[in-house]
Amino acid sequence: DAKKLVRSPSGLRMVPEHRAARSPFGLDEPPWVPDKECPRCMQCDTKFDFITRKHHCRRCGKCFCDKCCSKKVPLPRMCFVDPVRQCAECALVSQKETEFYDKQLKVLMNGATFFVTLGTSDKSELMVCRLSNNQRYLVLDGDSHYEIEIIQISTVQILTEGFTPGGGNTRAIGMILQYKVPGSEEVTQMKFTAGEDFSCNKKLSASWLAAMHKATKLLYESRDQ
């Protein structure tokens, strides 16, 4: 998908030429709190004057003094080219998301192998599951081929094993995914199960499921914006 470089009050952004091609995990830039509505820092309540300048957080759009909004942190969910100024709270969230974009997104794109069961069928098919490079589709390849649009996914339930009442470690072994068929209100369910044989790398499958769990959280956040 073609992209273009645009300049906003917050900084340079590399965005898709067409909005329909944007990543489902992306966030829109927030409107800035107008200067006239912000005589004081919205964190520490310091009054703004000629010495104490006001700054806007690029993630939440609120107004802060330099001490409360000094960090410049990458914000790939808004497609910024360079790290941008964020308040302490938003910077912490963005830093946590960095792991997803630096590591887990690559895991999803590389894919993993699962036994996939469609609907109420009692038959499963061995398929390689991966996220498309534009992040818009979940692609499943085996004897069959499916492309599920990420924005059509309604629920994702990660299946685990190993839980104990004492708080023992759990391991992701599969997931149940529900999505709407484009052009209708019909909901389809797929069950993904990691293979038990040596040819299906359990560690890789567990890492892929963990990344999918994080991706689902970001997807829900994007919808709630």
mmCIF file with all atom_site columns, C-alpha atoms in Angstrom:
data_model
loop_
_atom_site.group_PDB
_atom_site.id
_atom_site.type_symbol
_atom_site.label_atom_id
_atom_site.label_alt_id
_atom_site.label_comp_id
_atom_site.label_asym_id
_atom_site.label_entity_id
_atom_site.label_seq_id
_atom_site.pdbx_PDB_ins_code
_atom_site.Cartn_x
_atom_site.Cartn_y
_atom_site.Cartn_z
_atom_site.occupancy
_atom_site.B_iso_or_equiv
_atom_site.pdbx_formal_charge
_atom_site.auth_seq_id
_atom_site.auth_comp_id
_atom_site.auth_asym_id
_atom_site.auth_atom_id
_atom_site.pdbx_PDB_model_num
ATOM 1   C CA . ASP A 1 1   ? 0.000   0.000   0.000  1.00 0.00 ? 1   ASP A CA 1
ATOM 2   C CA . ALA A 1 2   ? 1.366   3.416   -1.030 1.00 0.00 ? 2   ALA A CA 1
ATOM 3   C CA . LYS A 1 3   ? 2.226   5.872   1.717  1.00 0.00 ? 3   LYS A CA 1
ATOM 4   C CA . LYS A 1 4   ? 2.766   9.606   1.870  1.00 0.00 ? 4   LYS A CA 1
ATOM 5   C CA . LEU A 1 5   ? 4.658   11.935  4.194  1.00 0.00 ? 5   LEU A CA 1
ATOM 6   C CA . VAL A 1 6   ? 2.448   14.533  5.872  1.00 0.00 ? 6   VAL A CA 1
ATOM 7   C CA . ARG A 1 7   ? 3.190   17.300  8.348  1.00 0.00 ? 7   ARG A CA 1
ATOM 8   C CA . SER A 1 8   ? 0.866   17.898  11.268 1.00 0.00 ? 8   SER A CA 1
ATOM 9   C CA . PRO A 1 9   ? 1.211   20.269  14.257 1.00 0.00 ? 9   PRO A CA 1
ATOM 10  C CA . SER A 1 10  ? 2.585   17.256  16.142 1.00 0.00 ? 10  SER A CA 1
ATOM 11  C CA . GLY A 1 11  ? 5.286   16.271  13.664 1.00 0.00 ? 11  GLY A CA 1
ATOM 12  C CA . LEU A 1 12  ? 5.988   14.327  10.466 1.00 0.00 ? 12  LEU A CA 1
ATOM 13  C CA . ARG A 1 13  ? 3.883   11.232  9.825  1.00 0.00 ? 13  ARG A CA 1
ATOM 14  C CA . MET A 1 14  ? 4.170   8.492   7.209  1.00 0.00 ? 14  MET A CA 1
ATOM 15  C CA . VAL A 1 15  ? 0.569   7.511   6.496  1.00 0.00 ? 15  VAL A CA 1
ATOM 16  C CA . PRO A 1 16  ? -1.241  5.380   3.884  1.00 0.00 ? 16  PRO A CA 1
ATOM 17  C CA . GLU A 1 17  ? -2.486  7.385   0.892  1.00 0.00 ? 17  GLU A CA 1
ATOM 18  C CA . HIS A 1 18  ? -5.966  5.987   1.443  1.00 0.00 ? 18  HIS A CA 1
ATOM 19  C CA . ARG A 1 19  ? -7.543  5.893   4.896  1.00 0.00 ? 19  ARG A CA 1
ATOM 20  C CA . ALA A 1 20  ? -9.040  2.464   4.173  1.00 0.00 ? 20  ALA A CA 1
ATOM 21  C CA . ALA A 1 21  ? -5.495  1.093   3.985  1.00 0.00 ? 21  ALA A CA 1
ATOM 22  C CA . ARG A 1 22  ? -4.486  2.241   7.482  1.00 0.00 ? 22  ARG A CA 1
ATOM 23  C CA . SER A 1 23  ? -3.411  -0.291  10.072 1.00 0.00 ? 23  SER A CA 1
ATOM 24  C CA . PRO A 1 24  ? -6.269  -1.545  12.273 1.00 0.00 ? 24  PRO A CA 1
ATOM 25  C CA . PHE A 1 25  ? -3.988  -0.993  15.282 1.00 0.00 ? 25  PHE A CA 1
ATOM 26  C CA . GLY A 1 26  ? -3.506  2.710   14.490 1.00 0.00 ? 26  GLY A CA 1
ATOM 27  C CA . LEU A 1 27  ? -4.780  5.694   16.440 1.00 0.00 ? 27  LEU A CA 1
ATOM 28  C CA . ASP A 1 28  ? -5.883  9.077   15.131 1.00 0.00 ? 28  ASP A CA 1
ATOM 29  C CA . GLU A 1 29  ? -4.106  12.175  16.342 1.00 0.00 ? 29  GLU A CA 1
ATOM 30  C CA . PRO A 1 30  ? -6.070  13.711  19.227 1.00 0.00 ? 30  PRO A CA 1
ATOM 31  C CA . PRO A 1 31  ? -7.367  17.280  19.070 1.00 0.00 ? 31  PRO A CA 1
ATOM 32  C CA . TRP A 1 32  ? -5.210  19.609  21.153 1.00 0.00 ? 32  TRP A CA 1
ATOM 33  C CA . VAL A 1 33  ? -6.722  21.319  24.177 1.00 0.00 ? 33  VAL A CA 1
ATOM 34  C CA . PRO A 1 34  ? -6.951  24.989  23.046 1.00 0.00 ? 34  PRO A CA 1
ATOM 35  C CA . ASP A 1 35  ? -4.324  27.244  24.636 1.00 0.00 ? 35  ASP A CA 1
ATOM 36  C CA . LYS A 1 36  ? -6.977  29.646  25.954 1.00 0.00 ? 36  LYS A CA 1
ATOM 37  C CA . GLU A 1 37  ? -8.618  26.795  27.873 1.00 0.00 ? 37  GLU A CA 1
ATOM 38  C CA . CYS A 1 38  ? -5.373  25.804  29.560 1.00 0.00 ? 38  CYS A CA 1
ATOM 39  C CA . PRO A 1 39  ? -3.907  28.487  31.855 1.00 0.00 ? 39  PRO A CA 1
ATOM 40  C CA . ARG A 1 40  ? -2.226  25.852  34.044 1.00 0.00 ? 40  ARG A CA 1
ATOM 41  C CA . CYS A 1 41  ? -0.407  22.547  33.609 1.00 0.00 ? 41  CYS A CA 1
ATOM 42  C CA . MET A 1 42  ? -2.975  19.747  33.571 1.00 0.00 ? 42  MET A CA 1
ATOM 43  C CA . GLN A 1 43  ? -0.655  17.572  35.668 1.00 0.00 ? 43  GLN A CA 1
ATOM 44  C CA . CYS A 1 44  ? 1.055   19.725  38.330 1.00 0.00 ? 44  CYS A CA 1
ATOM 45  C CA . ASP A 1 45  ? -1.170  22.837  38.115 1.00 0.00 ? 45  ASP A CA 1
ATOM 46  C CA . THR A 1 46  ? 1.783   25.171  37.508 1.00 0.00 ? 46  THR A CA 1
ATOM 47  C CA . LYS A 1 47  ? 0.637   28.466  35.996 1.00 0.00 ? 47  LYS A CA 1
ATOM 48  C CA . PHE A 1 48  ? 1.889   29.208  32.495 1.00 0.00 ? 48  PHE A CA 1
ATOM 49  C CA . ASP A 1 49  ? 3.726   32.474  31.846 1.00 0.00 ? 49  ASP A CA 1
ATOM 50  C CA . PHE A 1 50  ? 6.582   33.800  29.694 1.00 0.00 ? 50  PHE A CA 1
ATOM 51  C CA . ILE A 1 51  ? 9.048   31.536  31.505 1.00 0.00 ? 51  ILE A CA 1
ATOM 52  C CA . THR A 1 52  ? 6.892   28.425  31.988 1.00 0.00 ? 52  THR A CA 1
ATOM 53  C CA . ARG A 1 53  ? 5.864   27.407  28.491 1.00 0.00 ? 53  ARG A CA 1
ATOM 54  C CA . LYS A 1 54  ? 3.014   25.076  27.653 1.00 0.00 ? 54  LYS A CA 1
ATOM 55  C CA . HIS A 1 55  ? 3.427   21.898  25.617 1.00 0.00 ? 55  HIS A CA 1
ATOM 56  C CA . HIS A 1 56  ? 0.874   19.508  24.176 1.00 0.00 ? 56  HIS A CA 1
ATOM 57  C CA . CYS A 1 57  ? 1.191   15.743  24.530 1.00 0.00 ? 57  CYS A CA 1
ATOM 58  C CA . ARG A 1 58  ? 1.036   14.222  21.058 1.00 0.00 ? 58  ARG A CA 1
ATOM 59  C CA . ARG A 1 59  ? -0.834  11.170  22.316 1.00 0.00 ? 59  ARG A CA 1
ATOM 60  C CA . CYS A 1 60  ? -3.593  12.671  24.496 1.00 0.00 ? 60  CYS A CA 1
ATOM 61  C CA . GLY A 1 61  ? -3.595  16.294  23.323 1.00 0.00 ? 61  GLY A CA 1
ATOM 62  C CA . LYS A 1 62  ? -3.599  17.709  26.861 1.00 0.00 ? 62  LYS A CA 1
ATOM 63  C CA . CYS A 1 63  ? -1.527  20.699  27.935 1.00 0.00 ? 63  CYS A CA 1
ATOM 64  C CA . PHE A 1 64  ? 1.493   20.431  30.268 1.00 0.00 ? 64  PHE A CA 1
ATOM 65  C CA . CYS A 1 65  ? 4.579   22.269  31.459 1.00 0.00 ? 65  CYS A CA 1
ATOM 66  C CA . ASP A 1 66  ? 7.991   21.123  30.259 1.00 0.00 ? 66  ASP A CA 1
ATOM 67  C CA . LYS A 1 67  ? 8.685   19.107  33.424 1.00 0.00 ? 67  LYS A CA 1
ATOM 68  C CA . CYS A 1 68  ? 5.482   17.096  32.977 1.00 0.00 ? 68  CYS A CA 1
ATOM 69  C CA . CYS A 1 69  ? 5.832   16.645  29.223 1.00 0.00 ? 69  CYS A CA 1
ATOM 70  C CA . SER A 1 70  ? 9.536   16.425  28.448 1.00 0.00 ? 70  SER A CA 1
ATOM 71  C CA . LYS A 1 71  ? 9.919   12.871  27.136 1.00 0.00 ? 71  LYS A CA 1
ATOM 72  C CA . LYS A 1 72  ? 10.125  12.202  23.421 1.00 0.00 ? 72  LYS A CA 1
ATOM 73  C CA . VAL A 1 73  ? 9.014   8.642   22.735 1.00 0.00 ? 73  VAL A CA 1
ATOM 74  C CA . PRO A 1 74  ? 8.268   6.726   19.493 1.00 0.00 ? 74  PRO A CA 1
ATOM 75  C CA . LEU A 1 75  ? 4.564   6.591   18.664 1.00 0.00 ? 75  LEU A CA 1
ATOM 76  C CA . PRO A 1 76  ? 4.148   4.177   15.729 1.00 0.00 ? 76  PRO A CA 1
ATOM 77  C CA . ARG A 1 77  ? 0.393   3.835   16.317 1.00 0.00 ? 77  ARG A CA 1
ATOM 78  C CA . MET A 1 78  ? 0.036   7.384   14.969 1.00 0.00 ? 78  MET A CA 1
ATOM 79  C CA . CYS A 1 79  ? 2.651   6.823   12.248 1.00 0.00 ? 79  CYS A CA 1
ATOM 80  C CA . PHE A 1 80  ? 5.106   9.455   13.514 1.00 0.00 ? 80  PHE A CA 1
ATOM 81  C CA . VAL A 1 81  ? 8.482   9.314   11.785 1.00 0.00 ? 81  VAL A CA 1
ATOM 82  C CA . ASP A 1 82  ? 10.439  10.518  14.828 1.00 0.00 ? 82  ASP A CA 1
ATOM 83  C CA . PRO A 1 83  ? 9.895   10.242  18.605 1.00 0.00 ? 83  PRO A CA 1
ATOM 84  C CA . VAL A 1 84  ? 7.399   12.871  19.772 1.00 0.00 ? 84  VAL A CA 1
ATOM 85  C CA . ARG A 1 85  ? 6.750   14.776  22.997 1.00 0.00 ? 85  ARG A CA 1
ATOM 86  C CA . GLN A 1 86  ? 4.429   12.968  25.391 1.00 0.00 ? 86  GLN A CA 1
ATOM 87  C CA . CYS A 1 87  ? 3.309   13.385  28.988 1.00 0.00 ? 87  CYS A CA 1
ATOM 88  C CA . ALA A 1 88  ? 4.662   10.912  31.552 1.00 0.00 ? 88  ALA A CA 1
ATOM 89  C CA . GLU A 1 89  ? 1.521   8.761   31.565 1.00 0.00 ? 89  GLU A CA 1
ATOM 90  C CA . CYS A 1 90  ? 1.256   8.516   27.783 1.00 0.00 ? 90  CYS A CA 1
ATOM 91  C CA . ALA A 1 91  ? 5.018   7.975   27.402 1.00 0.00 ? 91  ALA A CA 1
ATOM 92  C CA . LEU A 1 92  ? 4.785   4.937   29.654 1.00 0.00 ? 92  LEU A CA 1
ATOM 93  C CA . VAL A 1 93  ? 1.977   3.454   27.529 1.00 0.00 ? 93  VAL A CA 1
ATOM 94  C CA . SER A 1 94  ? 3.853   4.148   24.290 1.00 0.00 ? 94  SER A CA 1
ATOM 95  C CA . GLN A 1 95  ? 7.048   2.583   25.661 1.00 0.00 ? 95  GLN A CA 1
ATOM 96  C CA . LYS A 1 96  ? 5.122   -0.597  26.491 1.00 0.00 ? 96  LYS A CA 1
ATOM 97  C CA . GLU A 1 97  ? 3.731   -0.675  22.947 1.00 0.00 ? 97  GLU A CA 1
ATOM 98  C CA . THR A 1 98  ? 7.243   -0.455  21.530 1.00 0.00 ? 98  THR A CA 1
ATOM 99  C CA . GLU A 1 99  ? 7.771   -4.149  22.324 1.00 0.00 ? 99  GLU A CA 1
ATOM 100 C CA . PHE A 1 100 ? 4.751   -5.028  20.184 1.00 0.00 ? 100 PHE A CA 1
ATOM 101 C CA . TYR A 1 101 ? 5.999   -3.045  17.196 1.00 0.00 ? 101 TYR A CA 1
ATOM 102 C CA . ASP A 1 102 ? 9.651   -4.073  17.581 1.00 0.00 ? 102 ASP A CA 1
ATOM 103 C CA . LYS A 1 103 ? 9.143   -7.765  18.354 1.00 0.00 ? 103 LYS A CA 1
ATOM 104 C CA . GLN A 1 104 ? 5.628   -9.173  18.481 1.00 0.00 ? 104 GLN A CA 1
ATOM 105 C CA . LEU A 1 105 ? 4.482   -7.676  15.178 1.00 0.00 ? 105 LEU A CA 1
ATOM 106 C CA . LYS A 1 106 ? 7.349   -9.496  13.440 1.00 0.00 ? 106 LYS A CA 1
ATOM 107 C CA . VAL A 1 107 ? 6.325   -12.747 15.185 1.00 0.00 ? 107 VAL A CA 1
ATOM 108 C CA . LEU A 1 108 ? 2.773   -12.362 13.841 1.00 0.00 ? 108 LEU A CA 1
ATOM 109 C CA . MET A 1 109 ? 4.015   -11.659 10.318 1.00 0.00 ? 109 MET A CA 1
ATOM 110 C CA . ASN A 1 110 ? 6.402   -14.617 10.345 1.00 0.00 ? 110 ASN A CA 1
ATOM 111 C CA . GLY A 1 111 ? 3.516   -16.894 11.290 1.00 0.00 ? 111 GLY A CA 1
ATOM 112 C CA . ALA A 1 112 ? 3.084   -20.187 13.096 1.00 0.00 ? 112 ALA A CA 1
ATOM 113 C CA . THR A 1 113 ? 1.425   -23.542 12.444 1.00 0.00 ? 113 THR A CA 1
ATOM 114 C CA . PHE A 1 114 ? -1.889  -24.592 13.983 1.00 0.00 ? 114 PHE A CA 1
ATOM 115 C CA . PHE A 1 115 ? -4.654  -27.093 13.531 1.00 0.00 ? 115 PHE A CA 1
ATOM 116 C CA . VAL A 1 116 ? -7.616  -24.944 12.481 1.00 0.00 ? 116 VAL A CA 1
ATOM 117 C CA . THR A 1 117 ? -11.233 -25.996 12.984 1.00 0.00 ? 117 THR A CA 1
ATOM 118 C CA . LEU A 1 118 ? -13.959 -24.034 11.239 1.00 0.00 ? 118 LEU A CA 1
ATOM 119 C CA . GLY A 1 119 ? -17.297 -23.529 12.959 1.00 0.00 ? 119 GLY A CA 1
ATOM 120 C CA . THR A 1 120 ? -18.818 -26.668 14.477 1.00 0.00 ? 120 THR A CA 1
ATOM 121 C CA . SER A 1 121 ? -16.879 -29.033 12.213 1.00 0.00 ? 121 SER A CA 1
ATOM 122 C CA . ASP A 1 122 ? -15.193 -32.024 13.839 1.00 0.00 ? 122 ASP A CA 1
ATOM 123 C CA . LYS A 1 123 ? -12.379 -31.891 11.277 1.00 0.00 ? 123 LYS A CA 1
ATOM 124 C CA . SER A 1 124 ? -9.286  -29.718 11.544 1.00 0.00 ? 124 SER A CA 1
ATOM 125 C CA . GLU A 1 125 ? -6.735  -28.658 8.956  1.00 0.00 ? 125 GLU A CA 1
ATOM 126 C CA . LEU A 1 126 ? -3.038  -27.974 9.485  1.00 0.00 ? 126 LEU A CA 1
ATOM 127 C CA . MET A 1 127 ? -2.443  -24.357 8.439  1.00 0.00 ? 127 MET A CA 1
ATOM 128 C CA . VAL A 1 128 ? 0.218   -21.678 8.613  1.00 0.00 ? 128 VAL A CA 1
ATOM 129 C CA . CYS A 1 129 ? -1.286  -18.544 10.172 1.00 0.00 ? 129 CYS A CA 1
ATOM 130 C CA . ARG A 1 130 ? 0.307   -15.120 9.774  1.00 0.00 ? 130 ARG A CA 1
ATOM 131 C CA . LEU A 1 131 ? -0.485  -11.429 9.779  1.00 0.00 ? 131 LEU A CA 1
ATOM 132 C CA . SER A 1 132 ? -0.227  -9.732  6.385  1.00 0.00 ? 132 SER A CA 1
ATOM 133 C CA . ASN A 1 133 ? 2.536   -7.161  5.885  1.00 0.00 ? 133 ASN A CA 1
ATOM 134 C CA . ASN A 1 134 ? 0.014   -4.305  5.843  1.00 0.00 ? 134 ASN A CA 1
ATOM 135 C CA . GLN A 1 135 ? -1.380  -5.610  9.180  1.00 0.00 ? 135 GLN A CA 1
ATOM 136 C CA . ARG A 1 136 ? -4.923  -5.701  7.777  1.00 0.00 ? 136 ARG A CA 1
ATOM 137 C CA . TYR A 1 137 ? -5.475  -9.442  7.290  1.00 0.00 ? 137 TYR A CA 1
ATOM 138 C CA . LEU A 1 138 ? -4.954  -12.702 9.107  1.00 0.00 ? 138 LEU A CA 1
ATOM 139 C CA . VAL A 1 139 ? -3.840  -15.103 6.360  1.00 0.00 ? 139 VAL A CA 1
ATOM 140 C CA . LEU A 1 140 ? -4.313  -18.875 6.744  1.00 0.00 ? 140 LEU A CA 1
ATOM 141 C CA . ASP A 1 141 ? -2.674  -21.266 4.292  1.00 0.00 ? 141 ASP A CA 1
ATOM 142 C CA . GLY A 1 142 ? -3.030  -25.039 4.072  1.00 0.00 ? 142 GLY A CA 1
ATOM 143 C CA . ASP A 1 143 ? -5.025  -27.141 1.630  1.00 0.00 ? 143 ASP A CA 1
ATOM 144 C CA . SER A 1 144 ? -7.529  -24.304 2.026  1.00 0.00 ? 144 SER A CA 1
ATOM 145 C CA . HIS A 1 145 ? -6.876  -20.562 2.054  1.00 0.00 ? 145 HIS A CA 1
ATOM 146 C CA . TYR A 1 146 ? -8.541  -17.907 4.184  1.00 0.00 ? 146 TYR A CA 1
ATOM 147 C CA . GLU A 1 147 ? -7.993  -14.182 4.579  1.00 0.00 ? 147 GLU A CA 1
ATOM 148 C CA . ILE A 1 148 ? -9.724  -12.692 7.598  1.00 0.00 ? 148 ILE A CA 1
ATOM 149 C CA . GLU A 1 149 ? -9.890  -8.902  7.759  1.00 0.00 ? 149 GLU A CA 1
ATOM 150 C CA . ILE A 1 150 ? -8.610  -7.837  11.172 1.00 0.00 ? 150 ILE A CA 1
ATOM 151 C CA . ILE A 1 151 ? -11.288 -5.175  11.619 1.00 0.00 ? 151 ILE A CA 1
ATOM 152 C CA . GLN A 1 152 ? -13.963 -7.870  11.194 1.00 0.00 ? 152 GLN A CA 1
ATOM 153 C CA . ILE A 1 153 ? -12.690 -9.838  14.212 1.00 0.00 ? 153 ILE A CA 1
ATOM 154 C CA . SER A 1 154 ? -15.189 -9.479  17.054 1.00 0.00 ? 154 SER A CA 1
ATOM 155 C CA . THR A 1 155 ? -13.674 -11.640 19.805 1.00 0.00 ? 155 THR A CA 1
ATOM 156 C CA . VAL A 1 156 ? -10.435 -13.507 20.512 1.00 0.00 ? 156 VAL A CA 1
ATOM 157 C CA . GLN A 1 157 ? -10.155 -15.992 23.361 1.00 0.00 ? 157 GLN A CA 1
ATOM 158 C CA . ILE A 1 158 ? -6.697  -17.373 24.130 1.00 0.00 ? 158 ILE A CA 1
ATOM 159 C CA . LEU A 1 159 ? -6.746  -20.984 25.334 1.00 0.00 ? 159 LEU A CA 1
ATOM 160 C CA . THR A 1 160 ? -4.225  -21.928 28.008 1.00 0.00 ? 160 THR A CA 1
ATOM 161 C CA . GLU A 1 161 ? -3.138  -24.918 30.061 1.00 0.00 ? 161 GLU A CA 1
ATOM 162 C CA . GLY A 1 162 ? -1.115  -25.387 33.226 1.00 0.00 ? 162 GLY A CA 1
ATOM 163 C CA . PHE A 1 163 ? -3.108  -23.132 35.559 1.00 0.00 ? 163 PHE A CA 1
ATOM 164 C CA . THR A 1 164 ? -3.130  -24.116 39.198 1.00 0.00 ? 164 THR A CA 1
ATOM 165 C CA . PRO A 1 165 ? -5.060  -22.574 42.128 1.00 0.00 ? 165 PRO A CA 1
ATOM 166 C CA . GLY A 1 166 ? -1.738  -21.566 43.629 1.00 0.00 ? 166 GLY A CA 1
ATOM 167 C CA . GLY A 1 167 ? -0.988  -19.311 40.667 1.00 0.00 ? 167 GLY A CA 1
ATOM 168 C CA . GLY A 1 168 ? 1.190   -21.613 38.565 1.00 0.00 ? 168 GLY A CA 1
ATOM 169 C CA . ASN A 1 169 ? 2.423   -20.636 35.133 1.00 0.00 ? 169 ASN A CA 1
ATOM 170 C CA . THR A 1 170 ? 0.115   -21.010 32.146 1.00 0.00 ? 170 THR A CA 1
ATOM 171 C CA . ARG A 1 171 ? 1.002   -21.685 28.525 1.00 0.00 ? 171 ARG A CA 1
ATOM 172 C CA . ALA A 1 172 ? -0.988  -20.579 25.482 1.00 0.00 ? 172 ALA A CA 1
ATOM 173 C CA . ILE A 1 173 ? -2.053  -23.631 23.467 1.00 0.00 ? 173 ILE A CA 1
ATOM 174 C CA . GLY A 1 174 ? -4.619  -22.145 21.089 1.00 0.00 ? 174 GLY A CA 1
ATOM 175 C CA . MET A 1 175 ? -7.331  -19.579 20.546 1.00 0.00 ? 175 MET A CA 1
ATOM 176 C CA . ILE A 1 176 ? -10.949 -19.223 19.531 1.00 0.00 ? 176 ILE A CA 1
ATOM 177 C CA . LEU A 1 177 ? -11.566 -16.420 17.072 1.00 0.00 ? 177 LEU A CA 1
ATOM 178 C CA . GLN A 1 178 ? -14.912 -15.035 15.949 1.00 0.00 ? 178 GLN A CA 1
ATOM 179 C CA . TYR A 1 179 ? -15.313 -12.690 13.006 1.00 0.00 ? 179 TYR A CA 1
ATOM 180 C CA . LYS A 1 180 ? -18.014 -11.226 10.808 1.00 0.00 ? 180 LYS A CA 1
ATOM 181 C CA . VAL A 1 181 ? -18.258 -12.275 7.198  1.00 0.00 ? 181 VAL A CA 1
ATOM 182 C CA . PRO A 1 182 ? -17.969 -9.111  5.028  1.00 0.00 ? 182 PRO A CA 1
ATOM 183 C CA . GLY A 1 183 ? -21.325 -8.011  3.620  1.00 0.00 ? 183 GLY A CA 1
ATOM 184 C CA . SER A 1 184 ? -23.384 -9.813  6.240  1.00 0.00 ? 184 SER A CA 1
ATOM 185 C CA . GLU A 1 185 ? -24.015 -9.996  9.968  1.00 0.00 ? 185 GLU A CA 1
ATOM 186 C CA . GLU A 1 186 ? -23.071 -13.683 10.043 1.00 0.00 ? 186 GLU A CA 1
ATOM 187 C CA . VAL A 1 187 ? -20.447 -14.550 12.652 1.00 0.00 ? 187 VAL A CA 1
ATOM 188 C CA . THR A 1 188 ? -17.968 -17.339 11.906 1.00 0.00 ? 188 THR A CA 1
ATOM 189 C CA . GLN A 1 189 ? -15.854 -19.101 14.510 1.00 0.00 ? 189 GLN A CA 1
ATOM 190 C CA . MET A 1 190 ? -12.416 -20.639 14.113 1.00 0.00 ? 190 MET A CA 1
ATOM 191 C CA . LYS A 1 191 ? -10.486 -22.646 16.668 1.00 0.00 ? 191 LYS A CA 1
ATOM 192 C CA . PHE A 1 192 ? -6.682  -22.699 16.523 1.00 0.00 ? 192 PHE A CA 1
ATOM 193 C CA . THR A 1 193 ? -4.847  -25.481 18.347 1.00 0.00 ? 193 THR A CA 1
ATOM 194 C CA . ALA A 1 194 ? -1.073  -25.884 18.600 1.00 0.00 ? 194 ALA A CA 1
ATOM 195 C CA . GLY A 1 195 ? 0.087   -29.275 17.339 1.00 0.00 ? 195 GLY A CA 1
ATOM 196 C CA . GLU A 1 196 ? 1.407   -31.855 19.777 1.00 0.00 ? 196 GLU A CA 1
ATOM 197 C CA . ASP A 1 197 ? 3.919   -33.401 17.400 1.00 0.00 ? 197 ASP A CA 1
ATOM 198 C CA . PHE A 1 198 ? 7.526   -32.278 17.023 1.00 0.00 ? 198 PHE A CA 1
ATOM 199 C CA . SER A 1 199 ? 6.971   -30.753 13.587 1.00 0.00 ? 199 SER A CA 1
ATOM 200 C CA . CYS A 1 200 ? 4.777   -28.053 15.123 1.00 0.00 ? 200 CYS A CA 1
ATOM 201 C CA . ASN A 1 201 ? 7.033   -25.886 17.221 1.00 0.00 ? 201 ASN A CA 1
ATOM 202 C CA . LYS A 1 202 ? 5.186   -25.361 20.509 1.00 0.00 ? 202 LYS A CA 1
ATOM 203 C CA . LYS A 1 203 ? 7.375   -22.470 21.585 1.00 0.00 ? 203 LYS A CA 1
ATOM 204 C CA . LEU A 1 204 ? 6.821   -20.639 18.304 1.00 0.00 ? 204 LEU A CA 1
ATOM 205 C CA . SER A 1 205 ? 3.072   -21.233 18.511 1.00 0.00 ? 205 SER A CA 1
ATOM 206 C CA . ALA A 1 206 ? 2.943   -19.961 22.101 1.00 0.00 ? 206 ALA A CA 1
ATOM 207 C CA . SER A 1 207 ? 4.905   -16.826 21.125 1.00 0.00 ? 207 SER A CA 1
ATOM 208 C CA . TRP A 1 208 ? 2.557   -16.219 18.201 1.00 0.00 ? 208 TRP A CA 1
ATOM 209 C CA . LEU A 1 209 ? -0.504  -16.563 20.436 1.00 0.00 ? 209 LEU A CA 1
ATOM 210 C CA . ALA A 1 210 ? 0.982   -14.184 23.020 1.00 0.00 ? 210 ALA A CA 1
ATOM 211 C CA . ALA A 1 211 ? 1.590   -11.638 20.252 1.00 0.00 ? 211 ALA A CA 1
ATOM 212 C CA . MET A 1 212 ? -1.957  -12.131 18.991 1.00 0.00 ? 212 MET A CA 1
ATOM 213 C CA . HIS A 1 213 ? -3.274  -11.489 22.495 1.00 0.00 ? 213 HIS A CA 1
ATOM 214 C CA . LYS A 1 214 ? -1.413  -8.163  22.598 1.00 0.00 ? 214 LYS A CA 1
ATOM 215 C CA . ALA A 1 215 ? -2.589  -7.293  19.097 1.00 0.00 ? 215 ALA A CA 1
ATOM 216 C CA . THR A 1 216 ? -6.183  -7.903  20.173 1.00 0.00 ? 216 THR A CA 1
ATOM 217 C CA . LYS A 1 217 ? -5.821  -5.451  23.074 1.00 0.00 ? 217 LYS A CA 1
ATOM 218 C CA . LEU A 1 218 ? -4.493  -2.774  20.711 1.00 0.00 ? 218 LEU A CA 1
ATOM 219 C CA . LEU A 1 219 ? -7.326  -3.500  18.277 1.00 0.00 ? 219 LEU A CA 1
ATOM 220 C CA . TYR A 1 220 ? -9.939  -2.994  21.002 1.00 0.00 ? 220 TYR A CA 1
ATOM 221 C CA . GLU A 1 221 ? -8.252  0.262   22.056 1.00 0.00 ? 221 GLU A CA 1
ATOM 222 C CA . SER A 1 222 ? -8.336  1.538   18.464 1.00 0.00 ? 222 SER A CA 1
ATOM 223 C CA . ARG A 1 223 ? -12.061 0.823   18.244 1.00 0.00 ? 223 ARG A CA 1
ATOM 224 C CA . ASP A 1 224 ? -12.764 2.581   21.542 1.00 0.00 ? 224 ASP A CA 1
ATOM 225 C CA . GLN A 1 225 ? -10.943 5.742   20.503 1.00 0.00 ? 225 GLN A CA 1
#
